PDB file of C-alpha atoms in Angstrom:
ATOM      1  CA  UNK A   1     159.936 160.546 141.727  1.00 72.00           C
ATOM      2  CA  UNK A   2     158.024 158.036 143.839  1.00 72.00           C
ATOM      3  CA  UNK A   3     157.691 160.597 146.633  1.00 91.00           C
ATOM      4  CA  UNK A   4     156.165 163.031 144.138  1.00 93.00           C
ATOM      5  CA  UNK A   5     153.721 160.370 142.930  1.00 95.00           C
ATOM      6  CA  UNK A   6     152.677 159.578 146.502  1.00 94.00           C
ATOM      7  CA  UNK A   7     152.200 163.263 147.324  1.00 95.00           C
ATOM      8  CA  UNK A   8     150.030 163.725 144.242  1.00 95.00           C
ATOM      9  CA  UNK A   9     147.954 160.678 145.158  1.00 94.00           C
ATOM     10  CA  UNK A  10     147.366 161.854 148.732  1.00 93.00           C
ATOM     11  CA  UNK A  11     147.152 165.637 148.375  1.00 94.00           C
ATOM     12  CA  UNK A  12     145.768 165.909 144.849  1.00 95.00           C
ATOM     13  CA  UNK A  13     148.529 168.285 143.762  1.00 97.00           C
ATOM     14  CA  UNK A  14     152.309 168.484 143.620  1.00 97.00           C
ATOM     15  CA  UNK A  15     154.934 171.080 142.680  1.00 97.00           C
ATOM     16  CA  UNK A  16     157.859 170.374 140.354  1.00 97.00           C
ATOM     17  CA  UNK A  17     160.292 173.308 140.705  1.00 97.00           C
ATOM     18  CA  UNK A  18     162.207 172.857 137.432  1.00 97.00           C
ATOM     19  CA  UNK A  19     160.253 171.300 134.579  1.00 98.00           C
ATOM     20  CA  UNK A  20     161.819 173.485 131.868  1.00 98.00           C
ATOM     21  CA  UNK A  21     165.209 175.027 131.207  1.00 98.00           C
ATOM     22  CA  UNK A  22     165.644 178.799 130.895  1.00 98.00           C
ATOM     23  CA  UNK A  23     166.038 178.401 127.123  1.00 98.00           C
ATOM     24  CA  UNK A  24     162.816 176.393 126.855  1.00 98.00           C
ATOM     25  CA  UNK A  25     160.983 179.069 128.847  1.00 98.00           C
ATOM     26  CA  UNK A  26     162.236 181.788 126.490  1.00 98.00           C
ATOM     27  CA  UNK A  27     161.061 179.770 123.472  1.00 98.00           C
ATOM     28  CA  UNK A  28     157.578 179.459 124.976  1.00 98.00           C
ATOM     29  CA  UNK A  29     157.425 183.136 125.933  1.00 98.00           C
ATOM     30  CA  UNK A  30     158.109 184.116 122.321  1.00 98.00           C
ATOM     31  CA  UNK A  31     155.262 181.936 121.026  1.00 97.00           C
ATOM     32  CA  UNK A  32     153.000 182.994 123.897  1.00 97.00           C
ATOM     33  CA  UNK A  33     153.488 186.733 123.350  1.00 97.00           C
ATOM     34  CA  UNK A  34     152.821 186.355 119.645  1.00 97.00           C
ATOM     35  CA  UNK A  35     149.522 184.572 120.316  1.00 97.00           C
ATOM     36  CA  UNK A  36     148.499 187.229 122.849  1.00 95.00           C
ATOM     37  CA  UNK A  37     149.006 189.926 120.223  1.00 95.00           C
ATOM     38  CA  UNK A  38     147.146 188.106 117.428  1.00 94.00           C
ATOM     39  CA  UNK A  39     143.497 188.727 118.279  1.00 92.00           C
ATOM     40  CA  UNK A  40     142.251 187.755 114.818  1.00 93.00           C
ATOM     41  CA  UNK A  41     144.192 184.492 114.712  1.00 93.00           C
ATOM     42  CA  UNK A  42     142.932 183.469 118.162  1.00 95.00           C
ATOM     43  CA  UNK A  43     139.334 184.606 117.645  1.00 92.00           C
ATOM     44  CA  UNK A  44     136.843 181.975 118.718  1.00 91.00           C
ATOM     45  CA  UNK A  45     139.325 180.385 121.108  1.00 94.00           C
ATOM     46  CA  UNK A  46     139.989 183.539 123.113  1.00 93.00           C
ATOM     47  CA  UNK A  47     138.080 185.038 126.035  1.00 87.00           C
ATOM     48  CA  UNK A  48     138.551 187.265 129.070  1.00 86.00           C
ATOM     49  CA  UNK A  49     137.776 185.340 132.241  1.00 80.00           C
ATOM     50  CA  UNK A  50     137.186 188.612 134.091  1.00 80.00           C
ATOM     51  CA  UNK A  51     135.136 190.438 131.465  1.00 63.00           C
ATOM     52  CA  UNK A  52     136.656 193.057 129.178  1.00 53.00           C
ATOM     53  CA  UNK A  53     135.968 196.440 130.783  1.00 53.00           C
ATOM     54  CA  UNK A  54     137.794 198.117 133.633  1.00 52.00           C
ATOM     55  CA  UNK A  55     136.489 200.769 136.025  1.00 54.00           C
ATOM     56  CA  UNK A  56     136.745 203.713 133.615  1.00 55.00           C
ATOM     57  CA  UNK A  57     134.835 201.928 130.852  1.00 57.00           C
ATOM     58  CA  UNK A  58     137.889 201.228 128.748  1.00 61.00           C
ATOM     59  CA  UNK A  59     138.036 197.737 127.275  1.00 68.00           C
ATOM     60  CA  UNK A  60     141.043 195.715 128.414  1.00 75.00           C
ATOM     61  CA  UNK A  61     141.662 191.999 128.761  1.00 86.00           C
ATOM     62  CA  UNK A  62     142.423 191.306 132.396  1.00 89.00           C
ATOM     63  CA  UNK A  63     142.654 187.508 132.370  1.00 90.00           C
ATOM     64  CA  UNK A  64     143.213 186.356 128.800  1.00 93.00           C
ATOM     65  CA  UNK A  65     142.445 182.713 128.086  1.00 92.00           C
ATOM     66  CA  UNK A  66     143.254 181.085 124.750  1.00 95.00           C
ATOM     67  CA  UNK A  67     141.952 177.534 124.418  1.00 95.00           C
ATOM     68  CA  UNK A  68     143.722 174.866 122.339  1.00 96.00           C
ATOM     69  CA  UNK A  69     146.591 177.177 121.259  1.00 97.00           C
ATOM     70  CA  UNK A  70     148.471 174.250 119.729  1.00 96.00           C
ATOM     71  CA  UNK A  71     145.669 174.002 117.143  1.00 94.00           C
ATOM     72  CA  UNK A  72     146.765 177.333 115.683  1.00 94.00           C
ATOM     73  CA  UNK A  73     150.483 177.261 116.464  1.00 95.00           C
ATOM     74  CA  UNK A  74     152.210 174.011 115.521  1.00 91.00           C
ATOM     75  CA  UNK A  75     155.449 174.990 117.279  1.00 94.00           C
ATOM     76  CA  UNK A  76     153.736 174.479 120.625  1.00 96.00           C
ATOM     77  CA  UNK A  77     152.930 170.791 120.223  1.00 94.00           C
ATOM     78  CA  UNK A  78     156.503 170.140 119.103  1.00 95.00           C
ATOM     79  CA  UNK A  79     157.937 171.947 122.125  1.00 97.00           C
ATOM     80  CA  UNK A  80     159.762 169.955 124.782  1.00 97.00           C
ATOM     81  CA  UNK A  81     157.328 171.210 127.437  1.00 98.00           C
ATOM     82  CA  UNK A  82     154.616 168.918 126.048  1.00 98.00           C
ATOM     83  CA  UNK A  83     156.922 165.894 126.096  1.00 98.00           C
ATOM     84  CA  UNK A  84     158.143 166.538 129.641  1.00 98.00           C
ATOM     85  CA  UNK A  85     154.662 167.200 131.013  1.00 98.00           C
ATOM     86  CA  UNK A  86     153.331 164.054 129.313  1.00 98.00           C
ATOM     87  CA  UNK A  87     156.065 161.945 130.905  1.00 98.00           C
ATOM     88  CA  UNK A  88     155.117 163.271 134.337  1.00 98.00           C
ATOM     89  CA  UNK A  89     151.395 162.710 133.734  1.00 98.00           C
ATOM     90  CA  UNK A  90     152.066 159.086 132.807  1.00 98.00           C
ATOM     91  CA  UNK A  91     154.212 158.638 135.898  1.00 97.00           C
ATOM     92  CA  UNK A  92     151.571 160.144 138.173  1.00 97.00           C
ATOM     93  CA  UNK A  93     148.458 158.455 136.785  1.00 97.00           C
ATOM     94  CA  UNK A  94     149.363 155.729 134.289  1.00 97.00           C
ATOM     95  CA  UNK A  95     150.814 155.034 130.857  1.00 98.00           C
ATOM     96  CA  UNK A  96     147.438 155.567 129.155  1.00 98.00           C
ATOM     97  CA  UNK A  97     147.437 159.287 129.986  1.00 98.00           C
ATOM     98  CA  UNK A  98     147.483 161.564 126.934  1.00 98.00           C
ATOM     99  CA  UNK A  99     147.068 165.262 126.234  1.00 98.00           C
ATOM    100  CA  UNK A 100     143.382 166.193 126.210  1.00 97.00           C
ATOM    101  CA  UNK A 101     143.706 169.937 125.678  1.00 97.00           C
ATOM    102  CA  UNK A 102     145.991 172.886 126.323  1.00 97.00           C
ATOM    103  CA  UNK A 103     145.434 176.572 127.051  1.00 96.00           C
ATOM    104  CA  UNK A 104     147.185 179.845 127.786  1.00 97.00           C
ATOM    105  CA  UNK A 105     146.097 182.067 130.666  1.00 96.00           C
ATOM    106  CA  UNK A 106     147.650 185.487 131.130  1.00 97.00           C
ATOM    107  CA  UNK A 107     146.944 187.878 133.998  1.00 96.00           C
ATOM    108  CA  UNK A 108     147.773 191.351 132.735  1.00 95.00           C
ATOM    109  CA  UNK A 109     149.749 193.852 134.865  1.00 96.00           C
ATOM    110  CA  UNK A 110     147.874 195.817 137.548  1.00 95.00           C
ATOM    111  CA  UNK A 111     144.547 194.155 136.797  1.00 93.00           C
ATOM    112  CA  UNK A 112     144.295 192.645 140.302  1.00 94.00           C
ATOM    113  CA  UNK A 113     141.456 190.264 139.386  1.00 91.00           C
ATOM    114  CA  UNK A 114     141.364 187.003 141.304  1.00 91.00           C
ATOM    115  CA  UNK A 115     140.252 183.624 140.002  1.00 90.00           C
ATOM    116  CA  UNK A 116     137.814 182.176 142.554  1.00 90.00           C
ATOM    117  CA  UNK A 117     138.079 178.841 144.318  1.00 92.00           C
ATOM    118  CA  UNK A 118     136.898 176.013 142.083  1.00 93.00           C
ATOM    119  CA  UNK A 119     137.471 172.439 140.917  1.00 93.00           C
ATOM    120  CA  UNK A 120     138.275 171.791 137.282  1.00 93.00           C
ATOM    121  CA  UNK A 121     135.947 168.786 137.252  1.00 91.00           C
ATOM    122  CA  UNK A 122     133.009 171.175 137.686  1.00 91.00           C
ATOM    123  CA  UNK A 123     133.524 172.162 134.034  1.00 88.00           C
ATOM    124  CA  UNK A 124     133.833 168.654 132.653  1.00 91.00           C
ATOM    125  CA  UNK A 125     131.288 166.070 131.593  1.00 91.00           C
ATOM    126  CA  UNK A 126     130.951 162.998 133.802  1.00 91.00           C
ATOM    127  CA  UNK A 127     133.263 160.191 132.686  1.00 94.00           C
ATOM    128  CA  UNK A 128     133.598 156.644 134.063  1.00 95.00           C
ATOM    129  CA  UNK A 129     137.366 157.014 134.558  1.00 96.00           C
ATOM    130  CA  UNK A 130     137.982 160.097 136.738  1.00 94.00           C
ATOM    131  CA  UNK A 131     141.756 160.198 136.372  1.00 96.00           C
ATOM    132  CA  UNK A 132     142.958 163.605 135.185  1.00 97.00           C
ATOM    133  CA  UNK A 133     145.964 165.835 135.712  1.00 97.00           C
ATOM    134  CA  UNK A 134     146.433 169.511 134.875  1.00 98.00           C
ATOM    135  CA  UNK A 135     150.012 170.709 134.454  1.00 98.00           C
ATOM    136  CA  UNK A 136     150.247 174.448 135.221  1.00 98.00           C
ATOM    137  CA  UNK A 137     153.573 175.778 133.866  1.00 98.00           C
ATOM    138  CA  UNK A 138     154.841 179.171 135.030  1.00 98.00           C
ATOM    139  CA  UNK A 139     156.475 181.262 132.311  1.00 98.00           C
ATOM    140  CA  UNK A 140     157.188 184.052 134.796  1.00 98.00           C
ATOM    141  CA  UNK A 141     158.289 183.940 138.401  1.00 98.00           C
ATOM    142  CA  UNK A 142     154.943 183.571 140.192  1.00 98.00           C
ATOM    143  CA  UNK A 143     154.181 184.581 143.769  1.00 98.00           C
ATOM    144  CA  UNK A 144     151.207 185.857 145.755  1.00 97.00           C
ATOM    145  CA  UNK A 145     151.404 189.411 144.374  1.00 98.00           C
ATOM    146  CA  UNK A 146     151.019 188.364 140.718  1.00 98.00           C
ATOM    147  CA  UNK A 147     148.738 185.345 141.064  1.00 97.00           C
ATOM    148  CA  UNK A 148     150.514 182.112 141.921  1.00 98.00           C
ATOM    149  CA  UNK A 149     148.366 179.034 142.435  1.00 98.00           C
ATOM    150  CA  UNK A 150     146.843 178.143 145.810  1.00 98.00           C
ATOM    151  CA  UNK A 151     145.670 174.608 146.533  1.00 97.00           C
ATOM    152  CA  UNK A 152     143.349 172.952 149.017  1.00 93.00           C
ATOM    153  CA  UNK A 153     142.838 169.160 148.905  1.00 84.00           C
ATOM    154  CA  UNK A 154     139.335 167.792 149.355  1.00 80.00           C
ATOM    155  CA  UNK A 155     138.644 164.838 151.652  1.00 76.00           C
ATOM    156  CA  UNK A 156     136.522 162.989 149.127  1.00 75.00           C
ATOM    157  CA  UNK A 157     136.910 162.794 145.369  1.00 80.00           C
ATOM    158  CA  UNK A 158     133.653 164.552 144.633  1.00 84.00           C
ATOM    159  CA  UNK A 159     132.608 167.694 142.825  1.00 86.00           C
ATOM    160  CA  UNK A 160     131.273 170.325 145.200  1.00 88.00           C
ATOM    161  CA  UNK A 161     128.313 172.558 144.227  1.00 91.00           C
ATOM    162  CA  UNK A 162     129.506 175.391 141.984  1.00 91.00           C
ATOM    163  CA  UNK A 163     127.887 178.633 140.861  1.00 89.00           C
ATOM    164  CA  UNK A 164     128.674 181.103 138.105  1.00 85.00           C
ATOM    165  CA  UNK A 165     130.071 184.496 138.947  1.00 77.00           C
ATOM    166  CA  UNK A 166     127.655 187.413 138.461  1.00 75.00           C
ATOM    167  CA  UNK A 167     127.185 187.948 134.754  1.00 61.00           C
ATOM    168  CA  UNK A 168     128.192 184.381 133.943  1.00 58.00           C
ATOM    169  CA  UNK A 169     131.654 183.080 133.173  1.00 64.00           C
ATOM    170  CA  UNK A 170     133.901 181.427 135.741  1.00 78.00           C
ATOM    171  CA  UNK A 171     132.530 178.979 138.280  1.00 85.00           C
ATOM    172  CA  UNK A 172     133.213 179.161 142.001  1.00 87.00           C
ATOM    173  CA  UNK A 173     132.392 177.192 145.102  1.00 90.00           C
ATOM    174  CA  UNK A 174     132.247 177.832 148.828  1.00 89.00           C
ATOM    175  CA  UNK A 175     134.839 176.093 151.002  1.00 87.00           C
ATOM    176  CA  UNK A 176     136.826 176.533 154.190  1.00 89.00           C
ATOM    177  CA  UNK A 177     140.187 177.674 152.786  1.00 91.00           C
ATOM    178  CA  UNK A 178     141.978 178.346 156.083  1.00 92.00           C
ATOM    179  CA  UNK A 179     144.501 175.586 155.337  1.00 92.00           C
ATOM    180  CA  UNK A 180     145.115 176.512 151.712  1.00 95.00           C
ATOM    181  CA  UNK A 181     148.725 176.784 150.568  1.00 96.00           C
ATOM    182  CA  UNK A 182     150.253 179.161 147.997  1.00 97.00           C
ATOM    183  CA  UNK A 183     152.775 177.612 145.590  1.00 98.00           C
ATOM    184  CA  UNK A 184     155.282 180.202 144.334  1.00 98.00           C
ATOM    185  CA  UNK A 185     157.388 179.056 141.390  1.00 98.00           C
ATOM    186  CA  UNK A 186     160.307 180.244 139.334  1.00 98.00           C
ATOM    187  CA  UNK A 187     159.750 180.459 135.582  1.00 98.00           C
ATOM    188  CA  UNK A 188     159.904 176.927 134.197  1.00 98.00           C
ATOM    189  CA  UNK A 189     158.481 175.345 137.330  1.00 98.00           C
ATOM    190  CA  UNK A 190     155.074 173.710 137.344  1.00 98.00           C
ATOM    191  CA  UNK A 191     152.346 172.166 139.435  1.00 98.00           C
ATOM    192  CA  UNK A 192     150.156 169.172 138.691  1.00 98.00           C
ATOM    193  CA  UNK A 193     146.677 168.913 140.198  1.00 97.00           C
ATOM    194  CA  UNK A 194     143.775 166.545 139.691  1.00 96.00           C
ATOM    195  CA  UNK A 195     140.249 167.516 138.709  1.00 94.00           C
ATOM    196  CA  UNK A 196     138.882 167.478 142.261  1.00 93.00           C
ATOM    197  CA  UNK A 197     141.540 169.593 143.978  1.00 95.00           C
ATOM    198  CA  UNK A 198     140.319 173.062 144.910  1.00 95.00           C
ATOM    199  CA  UNK A 199     142.506 175.864 143.595  1.00 96.00           C
ATOM    200  CA  UNK A 200     142.550 179.625 143.320  1.00 94.00           C
ATOM    201  CA  UNK A 201     144.803 182.519 142.370  1.00 96.00           C
ATOM    202  CA  UNK A 202     144.925 186.143 143.416  1.00 96.00           C
ATOM    203  CA  UNK A 203     145.014 189.007 140.957  1.00 96.00           C
ATOM    204  CA  UNK A 204     148.138 190.466 139.402  1.00 97.00           C
ATOM    205  CA  UNK A 205     149.221 193.642 141.223  1.00 97.00           C
ATOM    206  CA  UNK A 206     152.676 193.841 139.630  1.00 98.00           C
ATOM    207  CA  UNK A 207     154.213 195.608 136.616  1.00 97.00           C
ATOM    208  CA  UNK A 208     154.674 192.390 134.644  1.00 97.00           C
ATOM    209  CA  UNK A 209     152.475 189.736 133.095  1.00 97.00           C
ATOM    210  CA  UNK A 210     151.654 186.452 134.792  1.00 98.00           C
ATOM    211  CA  UNK A 211     151.883 183.978 131.943  1.00 98.00           C
ATOM    212  CA  UNK A 212     150.910 180.338 132.369  1.00 98.00           C
ATOM    213  CA  UNK A 213     150.696 177.415 129.952  1.00 98.00           C
ATOM    214  CA  UNK A 214     148.312 174.684 131.095  1.00 98.00           C
ATOM    215  CA  UNK A 215     148.334 171.137 129.708  1.00 98.00           C
ATOM    216  CA  UNK A 216     145.507 168.797 130.676  1.00 98.00           C
ATOM    217  CA  UNK A 217     145.851 165.021 130.563  1.00 98.00           C
ATOM    218  CA  UNK A 218     143.419 162.127 130.912  1.00 98.00           C
ATOM    219  CA  UNK A 219     143.212 158.482 129.727  1.00 98.00           C
ATOM    220  CA  UNK A 220     143.128 158.030 125.956  1.00 97.00           C
ATOM    221  CA  UNK A 221     139.813 156.168 126.053  1.00 98.00           C
ATOM    222  CA  UNK A 222     138.209 158.992 128.036  1.00 97.00           C
ATOM    223  CA  UNK A 223     139.422 161.554 125.498  1.00 97.00           C
ATOM    224  CA  UNK A 224     137.799 159.506 122.732  1.00 97.00           C
ATOM    225  CA  UNK A 225     134.592 159.302 124.779  1.00 96.00           C
ATOM    226  CA  UNK A 226     134.632 163.069 125.338  1.00 95.00           C
ATOM    227  CA  UNK A 227     134.955 163.711 121.630  1.00 95.00           C
ATOM    228  CA  UNK A 228     132.098 161.312 120.889  1.00 95.00           C
ATOM    229  CA  UNK A 229     129.964 163.374 123.269  1.00 92.00           C
ATOM    230  CA  UNK A 230     130.998 166.628 121.568  1.00 91.00           C
ATOM    231  CA  UNK A 231     133.424 167.871 124.230  1.00 91.00           C
ATOM    232  CA  UNK A 232     136.497 169.263 122.458  1.00 91.00           C
ATOM    233  CA  UNK A 233     137.459 172.048 124.920  1.00 91.00           C
ATOM    234  CA  UNK A 234     137.247 174.869 122.397  1.00 86.00           C
ATOM    235  CA  UNK A 235     134.229 176.549 123.981  1.00 64.00           C
ATOM    236  CA  UNK A 236     134.105 179.479 126.372  1.00 43.00           C
ATOM    237  CA  UNK A 237     133.099 177.366 129.393  1.00 42.00           C
ATOM    238  CA  UNK A 238     136.702 176.324 129.967  1.00 44.00           C
ATOM    239  CA  UNK A 239     137.676 178.619 132.851  1.00 45.00           C
ATOM    240  CA  UNK A 240     140.718 178.053 135.027  1.00 49.00           C
ATOM    241  CA  UNK A 241     143.380 179.879 137.056  1.00 55.00           C
TER     242      UNK A 241
END
């Protein structure tokens, strides 16, 4: 575990091949698929990171994001995934780390829409304590063809200039990504990355979904400060991979 902590500290990201058991993955898939199908229940927390119209004018969600799903489905917060991810976050960044917010991101089959290079911190308000960790849990086997995560550490812990994609929505930044690394995972594996680490994912060109559950952690006092400033992560500006 100490090697993993050191890697996270130096590189800004780390892969954990087996966070969840096969049974735990199946439990999450069941909840996940139900939330994807319930457009009324998730209204106000749901958006399409790629827009909602394909080339022939037909409306289809290509990259479905549902913010704070545990607010509307209590089974999620009680799931072992949250406990295991929290334990890792505390190990990586300190015992004061707590869950800030969660989200689901699904890349639908054959949508082939990439998520551009960005830093999560570009979406967040400035806080005095910069510690943060995002746990990206694969609920399907992920690889380059369906949109696994790619990472590129930055030399300095700073937020690069970001712009919005045409038409608004997701942010992106320019960077030399020649040394970026893809991180394929089996279902139940995960990555952790900090708020400054550049990351990206290709589109989904396969017959299946690319389902991911993301849990974001930061110090308890910073979560309280966020809430005081009105940041509760339920708005549509929360775009990820």
